[in-house]
Short mmCIF file of C-alpha atoms in Angstrom, two decimals:
data_model
loop_
_atom_site.label_atom_id
_atom_site.label_comp_id
_atom_site.label_asym_id
_atom_site.label_seq_id
_atom_site.Cartn_x
_atom_site.Cartn_y
_atom_site.Cartn_z
CA UNK A 27 19.19 7.65 -3.33
CA UNK A 28 18.81 4.94 -0.91
CA UNK A 29 15.98 3.89 1.83
CA UNK A 30 17.29 5.82 4.89
CA UNK A 31 18.38 3.60 7.69
CA UNK A 32 17.96 4.00 11.59
CA UNK A 33 21.35 4.56 12.45
CA UNK A 34 21.03 7.19 15.30
CA UNK A 35 17.28 7.17 16.06
CA UNK A 36 13.78 5.00 14.97
CA UNK A 37 12.75 6.83 11.89
CA UNK A 38 8.85 6.98 10.88
CA UNK A 39 7.12 6.56 7.58
CA UNK A 40 3.62 6.54 6.98
CA UNK A 41 1.75 3.94 4.33
CA UNK A 42 0.88 6.52 1.82
CA UNK A 43 -2.77 7.73 1.56
CA UNK A 44 -3.24 11.06 3.31
CA UNK A 45 -6.14 13.38 4.23
CA UNK A 46 -7.26 14.75 0.75
CA UNK A 47 -8.44 18.45 0.96
CA UNK A 48 -12.32 18.18 -0.45
CA UNK A 49 -12.03 20.49 -3.11
CA UNK A 50 -9.04 18.55 -4.71
CA UNK A 51 -10.79 15.46 -3.91
CA UNK A 52 -13.76 16.31 -5.98
CA UNK A 53 -12.14 17.89 -9.12
CA UNK A 54 -9.86 14.35 -9.00
CA UNK A 55 -12.60 12.37 -8.83
CA UNK A 56 -14.44 14.34 -11.95
CA UNK A 57 -11.27 14.24 -13.77
CA UNK A 58 -11.26 10.57 -13.58
CA UNK A 59 -15.26 10.13 -14.45
CA UNK A 60 -14.18 12.10 -17.98
CA UNK A 61 -16.32 14.94 -16.61
CA UNK A 62 -15.56 18.49 -18.12
CA UNK A 63 -13.92 20.45 -15.31
CA UNK A 64 -11.24 23.08 -14.83
CA UNK A 65 -7.87 21.42 -15.42
CA UNK A 66 -5.68 24.47 -14.69
CA UNK A 67 -7.64 24.92 -11.21
CA UNK A 68 -7.15 20.99 -10.40
CA UNK A 69 -3.11 21.91 -11.32
CA UNK A 70 -3.24 24.67 -9.37
CA UNK A 71 -4.79 23.36 -6.48
CA UNK A 72 -2.68 20.03 -6.50
CA UNK A 73 0.81 22.25 -6.09
CA UNK A 74 -0.72 24.15 -3.20
CA UNK A 75 -1.87 20.96 -1.61
CA UNK A 76 1.15 18.61 -2.09
CA UNK A 77 3.33 21.50 -1.01
CA UNK A 78 0.83 21.86 2.64
CA UNK A 79 0.94 18.31 2.75
CA UNK A 80 4.87 17.85 2.67
CA UNK A 81 4.89 20.81 5.49
CA UNK A 82 2.33 18.95 7.58
CA UNK A 83 3.96 15.74 7.40
CA UNK A 84 7.44 17.60 8.55
CA UNK A 85 5.43 18.97 11.06
CA UNK A 86 4.41 15.98 12.52
CA UNK A 87 7.95 14.19 12.60
CA UNK A 88 7.45 11.86 9.76
CA UNK A 89 10.91 11.19 8.19
CA UNK A 90 9.53 9.27 5.03
CA UNK A 91 7.10 11.49 3.04
CA UNK A 92 5.22 11.73 -0.10
CA UNK A 93 2.65 13.83 -1.87
CA UNK A 94 -0.25 11.96 -0.02
CA UNK A 95 -1.46 10.42 -3.02
CA UNK A 96 -3.71 13.79 -3.78
CA UNK A 97 -3.86 13.29 -7.30
CA UNK A 98 -5.15 9.70 -7.47
CA UNK A 99 -8.65 8.53 -7.06
CA UNK A 100 -7.62 6.28 -4.37
CA UNK A 101 -4.40 4.00 -3.98
CA UNK A 102 -5.42 1.15 -6.18
CA UNK A 103 -7.94 2.67 -8.70
CA UNK A 104 -5.68 5.43 -10.29
CA UNK A 105 -3.38 2.58 -11.89
CA UNK A 106 -6.15 1.64 -14.34
CA UNK A 107 -6.47 5.28 -15.26
CA UNK A 108 -2.69 4.81 -16.46
CA UNK A 109 -3.17 1.51 -18.32
CA UNK A 110 -4.37 0.97 -22.02
CA UNK A 111 -5.84 -1.93 -23.43
CA UNK A 112 -8.79 -1.38 -21.14
CA UNK A 113 -12.54 -0.86 -21.41
CA UNK A 114 -15.17 0.47 -18.91
CA UNK A 115 -18.30 -1.96 -19.21
CA UNK A 116 -22.03 -1.13 -18.21
CA UNK A 117 -24.15 -3.70 -16.55
CA UNK A 118 -27.87 -4.38 -16.23
CA UNK A 119 -29.44 -5.35 -13.02
CA UNK A 120 -28.21 -8.85 -12.28
CA UNK A 121 -25.93 -9.43 -15.06
CA UNK A 122 -22.24 -9.18 -15.06
CA UNK A 123 -19.36 -10.88 -13.16
CA UNK A 124 -19.51 -11.95 -9.63
CA UNK A 125 -17.41 -9.69 -7.43
CA UNK A 126 -14.44 -10.45 -5.58
CA UNK A 127 -14.48 -9.86 -1.94
CA UNK A 128 -11.32 -9.06 -0.04
CA UNK A 129 -13.37 -10.08 2.90
CA UNK A 130 -14.61 -13.38 0.87
CA UNK A 131 -13.98 -16.31 3.98
CA UNK A 132 -15.04 -13.60 6.66
CA UNK A 133 -18.19 -13.06 4.50
CA UNK A 134 -18.99 -17.11 4.38
CA UNK A 135 -18.52 -17.16 8.32
CA UNK A 136 -20.50 -13.95 9.33
CA UNK A 137 -22.94 -13.47 6.39
CA UNK A 138 -25.43 -11.48 8.94
CA UNK A 139 -22.78 -8.93 10.18
CA UNK A 140 -22.16 -7.97 6.07
CA UNK A 141 -25.97 -8.09 5.03
CA UNK A 142 -26.59 -5.62 8.18
CA UNK A 143 -24.18 -3.28 6.59
CA UNK A 144 -21.58 -3.19 9.47
CA UNK A 145 -18.89 -4.36 7.45
CA UNK A 146 -17.23 -2.66 4.37
CA UNK A 147 -15.13 -4.69 2.38
CA UNK A 148 -13.77 -4.03 -1.14
CA UNK A 149 -15.53 -5.55 -3.91
CA UNK A 150 -15.14 -5.57 -7.80
CA UNK A 151 -18.18 -3.78 -8.99
CA UNK A 152 -20.98 -5.11 -10.49
CA UNK A 153 -22.69 -2.38 -12.49
CA UNK A 154 -19.00 -1.31 -14.04
CA UNK A 155 -15.86 -3.14 -14.26
CA UNK A 156 -12.63 -2.14 -16.05
CA UNK A 157 -11.83 -4.80 -18.52
CA UNK A 158 -8.72 -5.62 -20.42
CA UNK A 159 -9.72 -6.00 -23.94
CA UNK A 160 -6.19 -5.45 -25.83
CA UNK A 161 -2.69 -5.51 -24.94
CA UNK A 162 -1.73 -3.57 -21.77
CA UNK A 163 0.45 -0.65 -22.07
CA UNK A 164 1.32 2.28 -19.70
CA UNK A 165 -0.27 5.38 -20.83
CA UNK A 166 0.17 7.37 -17.79
CA UNK A 167 3.48 8.94 -18.67
CA UNK A 168 2.11 12.54 -18.52
CA UNK A 169 0.30 12.05 -15.00
CA UNK A 170 3.24 10.59 -13.55
CA UNK A 171 5.74 13.12 -14.83
CA UNK A 172 2.91 15.59 -13.15
CA UNK A 173 2.77 13.90 -10.11
CA UNK A 174 6.96 13.95 -9.95
CA UNK A 175 7.24 17.36 -10.54
CA UNK A 176 4.64 18.69 -7.87
CA UNK A 177 6.78 16.46 -5.20
CA UNK A 178 9.78 17.70 -6.51
CA UNK A 179 8.57 21.59 -5.99
CA UNK A 180 7.05 20.80 -2.39
CA UNK A 181 10.33 19.35 -1.42
CA UNK A 182 12.28 22.56 -2.21
CA UNK A 183 14.53 23.15 1.02
CA UNK A 184 13.79 19.56 2.57
CA UNK A 185 16.97 17.92 3.65
CA UNK A 186 16.75 15.14 6.24
CA UNK A 187 13.43 13.39 4.97
CA UNK A 188 13.40 10.48 2.97
CA UNK A 189 11.04 11.39 -0.24
CA UNK A 190 9.15 8.25 -1.35
CA UNK A 191 6.15 7.71 -4.02
CA UNK A 192 4.20 4.70 -3.99
CA UNK A 193 2.78 2.47 -6.76
CA UNK A 194 0.82 -0.54 -6.99
CA UNK A 195 1.83 -3.99 -7.66
CA UNK A 196 0.84 -6.12 -10.71
CA UNK A 197 -1.07 -8.68 -8.39
CA UNK A 198 -3.19 -6.34 -6.77
CA UNK A 199 -4.06 -4.47 -10.09
CA UNK A 200 -5.33 -7.48 -11.41
CA UNK A 201 -7.57 -8.23 -8.90
CA UNK A 202 -9.43 -4.79 -9.78
CA UNK A 203 -9.32 -5.82 -13.71
CA UNK A 204 -11.04 -8.72 -15.67
CA UNK A 205 -9.03 -10.33 -18.31
CA UNK A 206 -10.68 -10.71 -21.41
CA UNK A 207 -7.50 -10.80 -23.79
CA UNK A 208 -4.97 -12.93 -22.88
CA UNK A 209 -4.91 -16.28 -22.95
CA UNK A 210 -4.04 -17.16 -19.72
CA UNK A 211 -4.05 -15.21 -15.82
CA UNK A 212 -0.17 -15.87 -15.68
CA UNK A 213 0.17 -13.67 -19.22
CA UNK A 214 -2.13 -11.11 -18.27
CA UNK A 215 -0.49 -10.46 -14.80
CA UNK A 216 3.09 -10.32 -16.56
CA UNK A 217 1.64 -7.93 -19.05
CA UNK A 218 0.63 -5.40 -16.16
CA UNK A 219 4.04 -5.93 -14.95
CA UNK A 220 5.65 -5.01 -18.10
CA UNK A 221 3.28 -1.95 -18.38
CA UNK A 222 4.06 -0.54 -14.36
CA UNK A 223 7.86 -1.20 -14.98
CA UNK A 224 7.83 1.95 -16.77
CA UNK A 225 6.11 4.03 -13.58
CA UNK A 226 8.18 1.93 -11.32
CA UNK A 227 11.29 3.16 -13.11
CA UNK A 228 10.22 6.43 -13.60
CA UNK A 229 9.94 7.05 -9.37
CA UNK A 230 13.15 5.67 -9.13
CA UNK A 231 14.59 7.45 -11.92
CA UNK A 232 13.37 10.90 -10.52
CA UNK A 233 15.65 9.78 -7.28
CA UNK A 234 12.92 9.05 -5.14
CA UNK A 235 12.31 5.79 -3.01
CA UNK A 236 9.84 3.39 -4.71
CA UNK A 237 6.98 2.16 -2.64
CA UNK A 238 5.48 -0.99 -4.12
CA UNK A 239 2.05 -1.44 -2.59
CA UNK A 240 0.58 -5.06 -2.68
CA UNK A 241 -2.37 -5.67 -0.18
CA UNK A 242 -3.36 -8.66 -2.32
CA UNK A 243 -0.39 -10.41 -1.57
CA UNK A 244 -2.00 -11.55 1.27
CA UNK A 245 -5.84 -10.46 1.13
CA UNK A 246 -6.11 -12.79 -2.01
CA UNK A 247 -6.26 -15.98 0.47
CA UNK A 248 -9.44 -14.15 1.58
CA UNK A 249 -10.70 -13.44 -1.85
CA UNK A 250 -10.25 -16.98 -3.25
CA UNK A 251 -12.51 -18.70 -0.31
CA UNK A 252 -11.73 -21.95 -2.21
CA UNK A 253 -8.09 -22.07 -2.14
CA UNK A 254 -6.18 -24.45 0.52
CA UNK A 255 -2.91 -23.36 1.59
CA UNK A 256 -0.71 -24.90 -1.23
CA UNK A 257 -3.04 -23.46 -4.09
CA UNK A 258 -2.83 -20.15 -2.33
CA UNK A 259 0.88 -19.81 -2.20
CA UNK A 260 1.45 -21.23 -5.60
CA UNK A 261 -0.58 -18.36 -7.12
CA UNK A 262 0.91 -15.69 -4.58
CA UNK A 263 4.38 -16.79 -5.79
CA UNK A 264 3.47 -16.29 -9.38
CA UNK A 265 2.56 -12.76 -8.63
CA UNK A 266 5.62 -12.22 -6.60
CA UNK A 267 7.90 -13.19 -9.52
CA UNK A 268 6.04 -11.24 -11.40
CA UNK A 269 6.59 -8.09 -9.26
CA UNK A 270 10.15 -8.98 -8.96
CA UNK A 271 10.07 -8.96 -13.02
CA UNK A 272 8.87 -5.60 -13.13
CA UNK A 273 11.13 -4.20 -10.38
CA UNK A 274 14.30 -5.91 -12.48
CA UNK A 275 16.70 -2.99 -13.08
CA UNK A 276 15.84 -0.84 -10.35
CA UNK A 277 18.39 -0.82 -7.36
CA UNK A 278 17.10 -2.92 -4.31
CA UNK A 279 18.20 -0.04 -2.18
CA UNK A 280 15.73 2.46 -3.62
CA UNK A 281 12.63 -0.06 -3.20
CA UNK A 282 10.28 -0.41 -0.06
CA UNK A 283 7.47 -2.86 0.15
CA UNK A 284 4.00 -2.57 1.88
CA UNK A 285 2.11 -5.26 2.49
CA UNK A 286 -1.58 -5.50 4.38
CA UNK A 287 -4.28 -7.83 5.04
CA UNK A 288 -6.80 -5.44 3.47
CA UNK A 289 -7.91 -2.35 5.15
CA UNK A 290 -11.54 -3.10 5.35
CA UNK A 291 -12.99 -3.08 8.87
CA UNK A 292 -14.35 -6.16 9.72
CA UNK A 293 -13.64 -9.19 11.43
CA UNK A 294 -10.47 -10.37 9.77
CA UNK A 295 -10.76 -13.89 11.51
CA UNK A 296 -9.49 -15.73 8.25
CA UNK A 297 -6.44 -13.28 7.26
CA UNK A 298 -3.50 -16.07 6.35
CA UNK A 299 -1.46 -15.99 9.17
CA UNK A 300 1.92 -14.34 8.90
CA UNK A 301 4.01 -17.49 9.69
CA UNK A 302 2.48 -18.97 6.84
CA UNK A 303 3.33 -16.40 4.17
CA UNK A 304 6.65 -14.22 5.53
CA UNK A 305 8.67 -16.03 3.29
CA UNK A 306 6.71 -15.09 0.36
CA UNK A 307 7.13 -11.43 1.68
CA UNK A 308 10.76 -11.33 2.13
CA UNK A 309 11.14 -12.96 -1.52
CA UNK A 310 10.08 -9.85 -2.99
CA UNK A 311 13.21 -7.57 -4.21
CA UNK A 312 12.88 -4.60 -1.37
CA UNK A 313 15.36 -3.00 1.24
CA UNK A 314 12.80 -2.23 3.63
CA UNK A 315 9.51 -4.30 4.23
CA UNK A 316 6.36 -2.46 5.48
CA UNK A 317 3.69 -4.44 7.53
CA UNK A 318 0.48 -4.28 9.12
CA UNK A 319 1.39 -5.34 12.89
CA UNK A 320 -0.86 -3.28 15.55
CA UNK A 321 -4.53 -4.20 15.07
CA UNK A 322 -5.82 -6.87 17.16
CA UNK A 323 -5.94 -9.49 14.55
CA UNK A 324 -2.16 -9.45 13.73
CA UNK A 325 -0.30 -7.56 16.66
CA UNK A 326 0.85 -10.99 18.36
CA UNK A 327 2.41 -11.84 15.09
CA UNK A 328 5.45 -9.96 16.39
CA UNK A 329 6.89 -13.26 17.52
CA UNK A 330 6.96 -14.62 14.02
CA UNK A 331 10.29 -12.65 13.79
CA UNK A 332 12.22 -14.31 16.16
CA UNK A 333 12.57 -17.55 14.03
CA UNK A 334 13.15 -15.27 11.02
CA UNK A 335 16.10 -13.44 9.31
CA UNK A 336 15.78 -10.37 7.49
CA UNK A 337 17.88 -10.06 4.19
CA UNK A 338 21.26 -8.66 4.61
CA UNK A 339 20.65 -4.70 5.27
CA UNK A 340 16.87 -4.90 5.24
CA UNK A 341 14.90 -2.96 7.32
CA UNK A 342 11.74 -4.14 8.87
CA UNK A 343 8.71 -1.52 9.20
CA UNK A 344 6.12 -2.71 11.60
CA UNK A 345 2.70 -0.67 11.71
CA UNK A 346 2.71 0.80 15.22
CA UNK A 347 -0.40 2.91 14.47
CA UNK A 348 -3.08 1.68 12.63
CA UNK A 349 -6.67 2.68 10.96
CA UNK A 350 -8.67 -0.44 12.25
CA UNK A 351 -9.96 2.35 14.97
CA UNK A 352 -10.23 6.09 16.19
CA UNK A 353 -8.34 5.60 19.24
CA UNK A 354 -5.19 7.64 19.02
CA UNK A 355 -2.43 5.26 19.86
CA UNK A 356 -0.59 6.38 23.44
CA UNK A 357 3.28 7.21 22.57
CA UNK A 358 4.46 4.93 25.23
CA UNK A 359 2.29 1.80 23.65
CA UNK A 360 3.79 2.98 20.32
CA UNK A 361 7.55 2.76 22.24
CA UNK A 362 6.70 -0.31 23.65
CA UNK A 363 6.10 -1.92 20.37
CA UNK A 364 9.04 -0.51 19.12
CA UNK A 365 11.45 -1.59 21.51
CA UNK A 366 10.05 -5.29 21.06
CA UNK A 367 10.64 -5.22 17.77
CA UNK A 368 14.10 -3.67 18.07
CA UNK A 369 15.15 -6.54 20.56
CA UNK A 370 14.80 -9.00 17.73
CA UNK A 371 15.62 -7.21 14.56
CA UNK A 372 18.32 -4.57 15.94
CA UNK A 373 17.36 -0.98 16.34
CA UNK A 374 19.49 0.07 12.84
CA UNK A 375 17.14 -2.45 11.46
CA UNK A 376 13.92 -1.09 12.16
CA UNK A 377 11.91 1.85 11.59
CA UNK A 378 8.41 3.05 12.55
CA UNK A 379 5.36 2.71 10.37
CA UNK A 380 1.32 2.61 9.87
CA UNK A 381 -0.58 -0.64 8.93
CA UNK A 382 -2.19 0.98 5.89
CA UNK A 383 -2.93 4.40 4.40
CA UNK A 384 -4.67 5.92 7.15
CA UNK A 385 -5.73 9.16 5.69
CA UNK A 386 -8.98 7.89 4.04
CA UNK A 387 -9.46 5.10 6.77
CA UNK A 388 -10.09 6.73 10.09
CA UNK A 389 -12.87 9.10 10.80
CA UNK A 390 -11.57 12.56 10.22
CA UNK A 391 -8.37 14.24 8.74
CA UNK A 392 -7.49 15.36 12.34
CA UNK A 393 -7.21 11.69 13.84
CA UNK A 394 -4.86 10.57 11.05
CA UNK A 395 -2.46 13.77 11.70
CA UNK A 396 -2.62 12.97 15.62
CA UNK A 397 -1.82 9.24 15.16
CA UNK A 398 0.97 10.34 13.12
CA UNK A 399 2.32 12.72 16.01
CA UNK A 400 1.66 9.69 18.60
CA UNK A 401 3.99 7.91 16.11
CA UNK A 402 6.41 10.00 16.32
CA UNK A 403 6.67 10.97 20.06
CA UNK A 404 6.74 6.93 20.60
CA UNK A 405 9.91 6.70 18.35
CA UNK A 406 11.79 9.80 20.20
CA UNK A 407 10.78 7.69 23.32
CA UNK A 408 12.18 3.95 22.06
CA UNK A 409 15.05 6.01 20.61
CA UNK A 410 16.16 7.47 23.86
CA UNK A 411 16.21 4.00 25.45
CA UNK A 412 18.00 2.19 22.41
CA UNK A 413 20.44 5.10 22.32
CA UNK A 414 20.92 5.87 25.40
#
């Protein structure tokens, strides 16, 4: 299997997380918390829910489809549940490490906004935190194989769609886990990379496109408010090298990278500019590169690609619908965005995507599905022009 290219029309994808049925979400959360619940009921429910989520994606005209990440508590925290050498520790009031905010620089500039409760930015929790206290190992084999089996069963009879499963990058896992075992952060992130290699390889060996989610590639600039650009780049490069190490024996043609600037609703005034990091983005071993591109902070950065050459045979996937607003993008706007990129990178090197995982980040599941429909219709409009 290789990542499918837009050879006769603009193909479409989404970044991963889809609307979770309430009962499934509650059962998955209970399992993650170690509470007693019905494993058989959860397994049966996931079988049905994944089959339904596959059907809905195809119905909306999405070409690259996944399992909606329905078995995971969220797109990033699931990884902690699949790694050994960790401990969940509870702190008393005022105790524990300082939280790290993906909206860090924004919080310094707009303290009133965030203290009012208007801004929702992810942070390491103060009360409970996952610590690395021993060598990191991968322990998620059974959970991963259940995901693969459920998804494969749901794909029966599906032919034209490109199936993918997402997995989180080592650097983004590191953000949510404190190191108390390794002598350096470099050793720590490489240990995570070595462990997650087992998941990455299993997804690829199962015949699916492997999507690497790495929001902290960019939002670490917000997190570390004391970094200047040179320090940030050195920090990011180390974690990109660790990611490439984890991808070492997986065919580039099976790998897609997705990045964003954190999906929190807030100012994003201090997001690192794409022009400063696009070379790092393309340094990751991948065939397709999915990037946030449709919200008011980043839409103008389409022009960056005028001066950037994609790796040979690579596909660019700009987000043409997003999670920043519950407005449903008009298909003609989607087509306009796609035409702009096609004029720069070429129609066959382009795919339509989303800024981030829309499912849990918009006001209601019906909004997410309407956005996907608008994306599909916009891609059809652009395709009609590009292949007329």
